[in-house]
Tab-separated table of C-alpha atoms in Angstrom:
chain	number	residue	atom	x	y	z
A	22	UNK	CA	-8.006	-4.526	12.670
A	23	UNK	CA	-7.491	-7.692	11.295
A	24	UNK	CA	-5.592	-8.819	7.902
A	25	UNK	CA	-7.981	-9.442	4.820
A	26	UNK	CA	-7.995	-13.201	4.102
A	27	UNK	CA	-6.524	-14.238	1.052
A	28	UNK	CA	-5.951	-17.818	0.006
A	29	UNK	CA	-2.233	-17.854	-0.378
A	30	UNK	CA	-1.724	-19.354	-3.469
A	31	UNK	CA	-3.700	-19.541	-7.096
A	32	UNK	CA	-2.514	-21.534	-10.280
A	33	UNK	CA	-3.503	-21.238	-13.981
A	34	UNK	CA	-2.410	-22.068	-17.123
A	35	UNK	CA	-1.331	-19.535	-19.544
A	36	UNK	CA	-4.616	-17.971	-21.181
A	37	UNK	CA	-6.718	-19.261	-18.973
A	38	UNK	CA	-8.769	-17.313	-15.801
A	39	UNK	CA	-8.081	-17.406	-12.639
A	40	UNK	CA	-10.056	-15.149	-9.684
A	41	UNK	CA	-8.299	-14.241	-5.571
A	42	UNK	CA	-10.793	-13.593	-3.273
A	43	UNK	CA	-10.770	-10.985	-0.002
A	44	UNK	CA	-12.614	-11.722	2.632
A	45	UNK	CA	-13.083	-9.381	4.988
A	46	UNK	CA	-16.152	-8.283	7.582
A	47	UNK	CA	-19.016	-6.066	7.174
A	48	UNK	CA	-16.738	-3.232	9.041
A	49	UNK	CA	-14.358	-2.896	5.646
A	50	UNK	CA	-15.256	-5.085	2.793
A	51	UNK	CA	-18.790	-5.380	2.938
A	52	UNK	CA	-19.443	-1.690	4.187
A	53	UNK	CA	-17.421	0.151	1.367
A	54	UNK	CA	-16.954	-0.230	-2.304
A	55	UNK	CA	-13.559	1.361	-1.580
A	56	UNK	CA	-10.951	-2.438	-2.403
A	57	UNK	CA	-8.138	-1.738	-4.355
A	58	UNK	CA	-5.641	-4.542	-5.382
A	59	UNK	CA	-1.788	-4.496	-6.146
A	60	UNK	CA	0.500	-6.963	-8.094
A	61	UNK	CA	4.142	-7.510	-6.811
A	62	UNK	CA	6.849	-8.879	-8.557
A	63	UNK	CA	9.551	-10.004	-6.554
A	64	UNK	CA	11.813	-7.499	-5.471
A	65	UNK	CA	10.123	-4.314	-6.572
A	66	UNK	CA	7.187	-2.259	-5.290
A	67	UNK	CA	3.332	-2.978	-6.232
A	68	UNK	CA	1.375	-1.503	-8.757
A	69	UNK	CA	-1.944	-0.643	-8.791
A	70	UNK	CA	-4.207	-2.543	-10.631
A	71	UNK	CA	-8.022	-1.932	-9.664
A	72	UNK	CA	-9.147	0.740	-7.548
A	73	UNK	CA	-12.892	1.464	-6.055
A	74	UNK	CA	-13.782	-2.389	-6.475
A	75	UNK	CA	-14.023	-2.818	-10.264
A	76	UNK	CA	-12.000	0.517	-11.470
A	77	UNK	CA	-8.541	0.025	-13.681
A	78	UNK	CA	-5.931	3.205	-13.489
A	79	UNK	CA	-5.376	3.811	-16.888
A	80	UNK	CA	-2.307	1.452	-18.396
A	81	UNK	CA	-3.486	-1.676	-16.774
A	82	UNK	CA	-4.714	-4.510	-18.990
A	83	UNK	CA	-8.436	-4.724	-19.358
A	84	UNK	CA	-7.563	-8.684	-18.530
A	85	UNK	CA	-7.961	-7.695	-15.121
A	86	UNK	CA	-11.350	-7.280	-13.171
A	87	UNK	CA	-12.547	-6.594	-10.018
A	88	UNK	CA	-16.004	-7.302	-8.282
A	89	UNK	CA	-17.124	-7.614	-4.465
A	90	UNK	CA	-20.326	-9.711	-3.107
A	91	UNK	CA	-21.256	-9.194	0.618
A	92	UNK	CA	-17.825	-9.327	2.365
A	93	UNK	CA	-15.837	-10.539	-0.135
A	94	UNK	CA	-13.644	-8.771	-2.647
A	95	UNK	CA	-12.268	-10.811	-6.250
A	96	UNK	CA	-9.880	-9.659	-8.848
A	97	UNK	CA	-9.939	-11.837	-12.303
A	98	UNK	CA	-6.937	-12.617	-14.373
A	99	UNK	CA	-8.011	-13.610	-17.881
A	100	UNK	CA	-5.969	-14.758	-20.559
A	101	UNK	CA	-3.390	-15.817	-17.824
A	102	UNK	CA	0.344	-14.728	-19.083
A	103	UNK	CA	3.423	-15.768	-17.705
A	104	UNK	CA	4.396	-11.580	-16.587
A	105	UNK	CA	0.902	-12.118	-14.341
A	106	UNK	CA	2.784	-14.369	-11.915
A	107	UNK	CA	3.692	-12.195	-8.785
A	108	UNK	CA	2.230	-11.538	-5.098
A	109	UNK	CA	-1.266	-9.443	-5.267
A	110	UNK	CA	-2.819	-8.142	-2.377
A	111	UNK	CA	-6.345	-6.349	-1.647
A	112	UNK	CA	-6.722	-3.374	0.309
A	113	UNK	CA	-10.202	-2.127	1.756
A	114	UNK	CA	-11.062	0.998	3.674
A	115	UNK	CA	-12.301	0.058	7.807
A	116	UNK	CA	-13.749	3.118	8.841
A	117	UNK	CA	-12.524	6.320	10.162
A	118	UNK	CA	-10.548	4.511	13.329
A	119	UNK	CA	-8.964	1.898	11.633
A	120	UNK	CA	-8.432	3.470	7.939
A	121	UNK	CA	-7.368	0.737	6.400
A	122	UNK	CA	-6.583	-2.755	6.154
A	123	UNK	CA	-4.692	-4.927	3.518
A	124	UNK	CA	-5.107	-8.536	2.683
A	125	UNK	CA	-2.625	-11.349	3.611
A	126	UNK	CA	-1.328	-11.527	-0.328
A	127	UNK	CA	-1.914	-14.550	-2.779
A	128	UNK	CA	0.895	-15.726	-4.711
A	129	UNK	CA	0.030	-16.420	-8.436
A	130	UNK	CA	1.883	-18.757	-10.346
A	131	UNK	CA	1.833	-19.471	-14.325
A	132	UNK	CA	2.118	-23.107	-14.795
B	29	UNK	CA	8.038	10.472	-15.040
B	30	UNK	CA	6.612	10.075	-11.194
B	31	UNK	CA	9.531	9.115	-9.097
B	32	UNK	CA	9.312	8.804	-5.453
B	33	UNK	CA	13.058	7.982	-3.453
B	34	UNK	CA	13.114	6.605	-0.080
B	35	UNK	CA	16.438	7.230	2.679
B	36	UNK	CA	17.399	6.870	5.793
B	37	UNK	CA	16.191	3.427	6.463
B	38	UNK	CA	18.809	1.092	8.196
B	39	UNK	CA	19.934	-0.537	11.634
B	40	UNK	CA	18.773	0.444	14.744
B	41	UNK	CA	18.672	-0.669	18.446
B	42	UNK	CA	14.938	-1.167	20.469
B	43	UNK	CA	14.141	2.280	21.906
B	44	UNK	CA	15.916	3.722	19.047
B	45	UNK	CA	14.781	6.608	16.666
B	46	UNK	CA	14.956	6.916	13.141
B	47	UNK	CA	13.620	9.498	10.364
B	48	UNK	CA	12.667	8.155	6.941
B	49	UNK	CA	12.549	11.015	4.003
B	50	UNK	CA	11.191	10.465	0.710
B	51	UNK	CA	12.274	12.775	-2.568
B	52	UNK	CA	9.379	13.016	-4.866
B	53	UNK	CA	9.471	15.014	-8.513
B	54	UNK	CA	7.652	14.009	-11.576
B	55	UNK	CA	4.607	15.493	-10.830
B	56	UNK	CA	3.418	18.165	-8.728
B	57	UNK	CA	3.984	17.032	-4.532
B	58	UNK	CA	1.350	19.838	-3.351
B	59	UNK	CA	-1.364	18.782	-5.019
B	60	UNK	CA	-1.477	15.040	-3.511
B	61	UNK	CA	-2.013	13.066	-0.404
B	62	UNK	CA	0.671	10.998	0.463
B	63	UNK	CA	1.386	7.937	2.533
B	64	UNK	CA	3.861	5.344	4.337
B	65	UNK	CA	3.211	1.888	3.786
B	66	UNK	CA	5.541	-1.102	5.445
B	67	UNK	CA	6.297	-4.582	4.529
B	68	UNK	CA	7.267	-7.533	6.401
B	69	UNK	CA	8.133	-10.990	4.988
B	70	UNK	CA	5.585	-12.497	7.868
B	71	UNK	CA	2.672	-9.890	8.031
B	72	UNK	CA	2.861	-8.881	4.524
B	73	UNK	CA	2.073	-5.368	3.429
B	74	UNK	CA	0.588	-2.743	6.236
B	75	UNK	CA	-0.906	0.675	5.926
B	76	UNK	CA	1.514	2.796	8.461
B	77	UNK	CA	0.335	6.310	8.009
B	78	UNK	CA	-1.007	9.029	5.849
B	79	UNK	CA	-0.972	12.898	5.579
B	80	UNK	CA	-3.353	15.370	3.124
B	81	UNK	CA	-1.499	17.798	0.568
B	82	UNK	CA	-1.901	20.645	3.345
B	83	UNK	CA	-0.785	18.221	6.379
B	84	UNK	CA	-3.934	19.325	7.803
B	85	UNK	CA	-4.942	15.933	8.015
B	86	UNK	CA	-3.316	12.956	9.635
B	87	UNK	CA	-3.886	9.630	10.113
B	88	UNK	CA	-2.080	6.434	11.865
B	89	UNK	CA	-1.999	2.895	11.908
B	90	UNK	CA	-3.185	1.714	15.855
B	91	UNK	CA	0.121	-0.137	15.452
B	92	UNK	CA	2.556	3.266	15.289
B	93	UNK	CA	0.214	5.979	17.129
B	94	UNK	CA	1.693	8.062	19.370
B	95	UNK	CA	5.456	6.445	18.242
B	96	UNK	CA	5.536	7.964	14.414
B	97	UNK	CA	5.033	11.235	13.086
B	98	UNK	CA	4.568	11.919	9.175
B	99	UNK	CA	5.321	15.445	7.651
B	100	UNK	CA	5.985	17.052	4.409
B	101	UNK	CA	7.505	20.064	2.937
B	102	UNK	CA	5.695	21.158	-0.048
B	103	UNK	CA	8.381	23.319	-1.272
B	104	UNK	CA	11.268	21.043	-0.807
B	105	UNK	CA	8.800	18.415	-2.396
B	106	UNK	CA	8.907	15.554	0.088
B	107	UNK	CA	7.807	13.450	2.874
B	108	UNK	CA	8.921	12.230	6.202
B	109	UNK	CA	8.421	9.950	8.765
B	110	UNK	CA	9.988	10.065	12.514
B	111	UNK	CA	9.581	6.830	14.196
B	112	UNK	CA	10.612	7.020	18.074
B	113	UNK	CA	10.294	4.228	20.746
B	114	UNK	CA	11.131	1.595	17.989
B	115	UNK	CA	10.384	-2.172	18.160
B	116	UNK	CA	11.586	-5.415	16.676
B	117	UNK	CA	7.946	-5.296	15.084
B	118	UNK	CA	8.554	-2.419	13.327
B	119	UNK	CA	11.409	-4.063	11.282
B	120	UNK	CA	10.015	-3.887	7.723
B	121	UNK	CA	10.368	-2.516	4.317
B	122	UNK	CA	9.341	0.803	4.278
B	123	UNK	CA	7.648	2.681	1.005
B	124	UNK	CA	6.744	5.879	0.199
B	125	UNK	CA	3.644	6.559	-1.613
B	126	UNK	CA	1.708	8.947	-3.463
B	127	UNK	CA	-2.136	8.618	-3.111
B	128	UNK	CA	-4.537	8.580	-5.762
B	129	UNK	CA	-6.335	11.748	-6.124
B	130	UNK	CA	-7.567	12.907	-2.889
B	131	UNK	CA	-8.541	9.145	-1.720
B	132	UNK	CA	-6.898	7.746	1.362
B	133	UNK	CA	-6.193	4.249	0.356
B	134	UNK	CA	-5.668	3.811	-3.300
B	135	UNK	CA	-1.902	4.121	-4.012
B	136	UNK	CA	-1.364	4.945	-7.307
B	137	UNK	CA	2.862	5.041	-7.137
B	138	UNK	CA	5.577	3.467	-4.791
B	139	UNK	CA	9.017	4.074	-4.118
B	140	UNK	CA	11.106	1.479	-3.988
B	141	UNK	CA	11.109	1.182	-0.370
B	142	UNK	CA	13.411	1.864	2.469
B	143	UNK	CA	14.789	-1.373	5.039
B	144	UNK	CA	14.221	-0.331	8.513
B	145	UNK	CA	15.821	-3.127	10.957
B	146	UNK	CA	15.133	-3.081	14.767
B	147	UNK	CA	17.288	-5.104	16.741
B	148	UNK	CA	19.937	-4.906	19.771
């Protein structure tokens, strides 16, 4: 099972919106509304921050949002703050064989 | 508050075996699915293994089958992972973590992960 492709780097200003895509196949992505996505800050463990595509666990910031089209997964950052640059990577259920797969990470930065 | 500890990571030859525990309290270990997720500065992060509250249910990454083996103990409230035949792929950060609900693959808390290095 392959990686979920993630462009590996995404820039924004402070307040404004930026959006990571997932790309996966019609075997995870596009065949289950089950992404998640986690933000990493350097050095410590990732957090959960949308669950079940466009879902947020309750304590996360209603500044971030999830969607999927077809085969490909987004999370939105709006109102860009500086404590929003870290790694985030999708995850997406692949089926019963493969379980599941997680994306290759994008690395935000605040400018 | 949920804490989840990992031990036992550390240095180990090719071939090699190694156990990985992980001490959860803060909520109530029985009641939750749990997982093993790794982490490796070149293949980022990578699903390893999970097990349901009643380790009825197993799964494995293709990557580990038939070379790991995840357990619990519900009343000593924590996890474990024996990885045997280890390879200089399997060098990685290690984490412990507790599932969301009964879902498979939404991680709702990490430990702070465990270093496992593979190399002669």
């Amino acid at each position: 099972q392959s990686a979920l492709t993630q462009p590996a780097s995404v820039s924004g200003s402070p307040g404004q919106s930026i959006t990571i895509s997932c790309t996966g196949t019609s075997s995870d992505v596009g065949s289950y509304n089950l992404v998640s996505w986690y933000q990493q800050h350097p050095g410590t463990a990732p957090k959960l921050m949308i669950y079940d595509v466009s879902k947020r666990p309750s304590g996360v910031s209603d500044r971030f949002s999830g969607s999927k089209s077809g085969n490909t997964a987004s999370l939105t950052i709006s109102g860009l703050q500086a404590d929003d640059e870290a790694d985030y990577y999708c995850c997406s259920y692949a089926g019963i064989s493969a379980l599941g797969v997680f994306g290759t990470g994008t690395k935000v930065t605040v400018l | 508050q949920v804490q989840l500890v990992e031990s036992g990571g550390g240095l180990v030859k090719p071939g090699g075996s190694l156990r990985l525990s992980c001490a959860a309290s803060g909520f109530t270990f029985s009641y939750h699915y749990m997982s093993w997720i790794r982490q490796t500065p070149g293949k980022g992060l990578e699903w390893v293994s999970y097990i349901s509250s009643g380790s009825s249910t197993v799964y494995y990454a293709d990557s580990v089958k038939g070379r790991f083996t995840i357990s619990r103990d519900n009343a000593k409230n924590s996890l474990y992972l024996q990885m045997n035949s280890l390879r200089a792929e399997d060098t990685a950060v290690y984490y412990c973590a507790r599932n969301y609900a009964s879902s498979m693959l939404i991680f709702d808390y990490w430990g702070q992960g465990t270093l496992v290095t593979v190399s002669s």
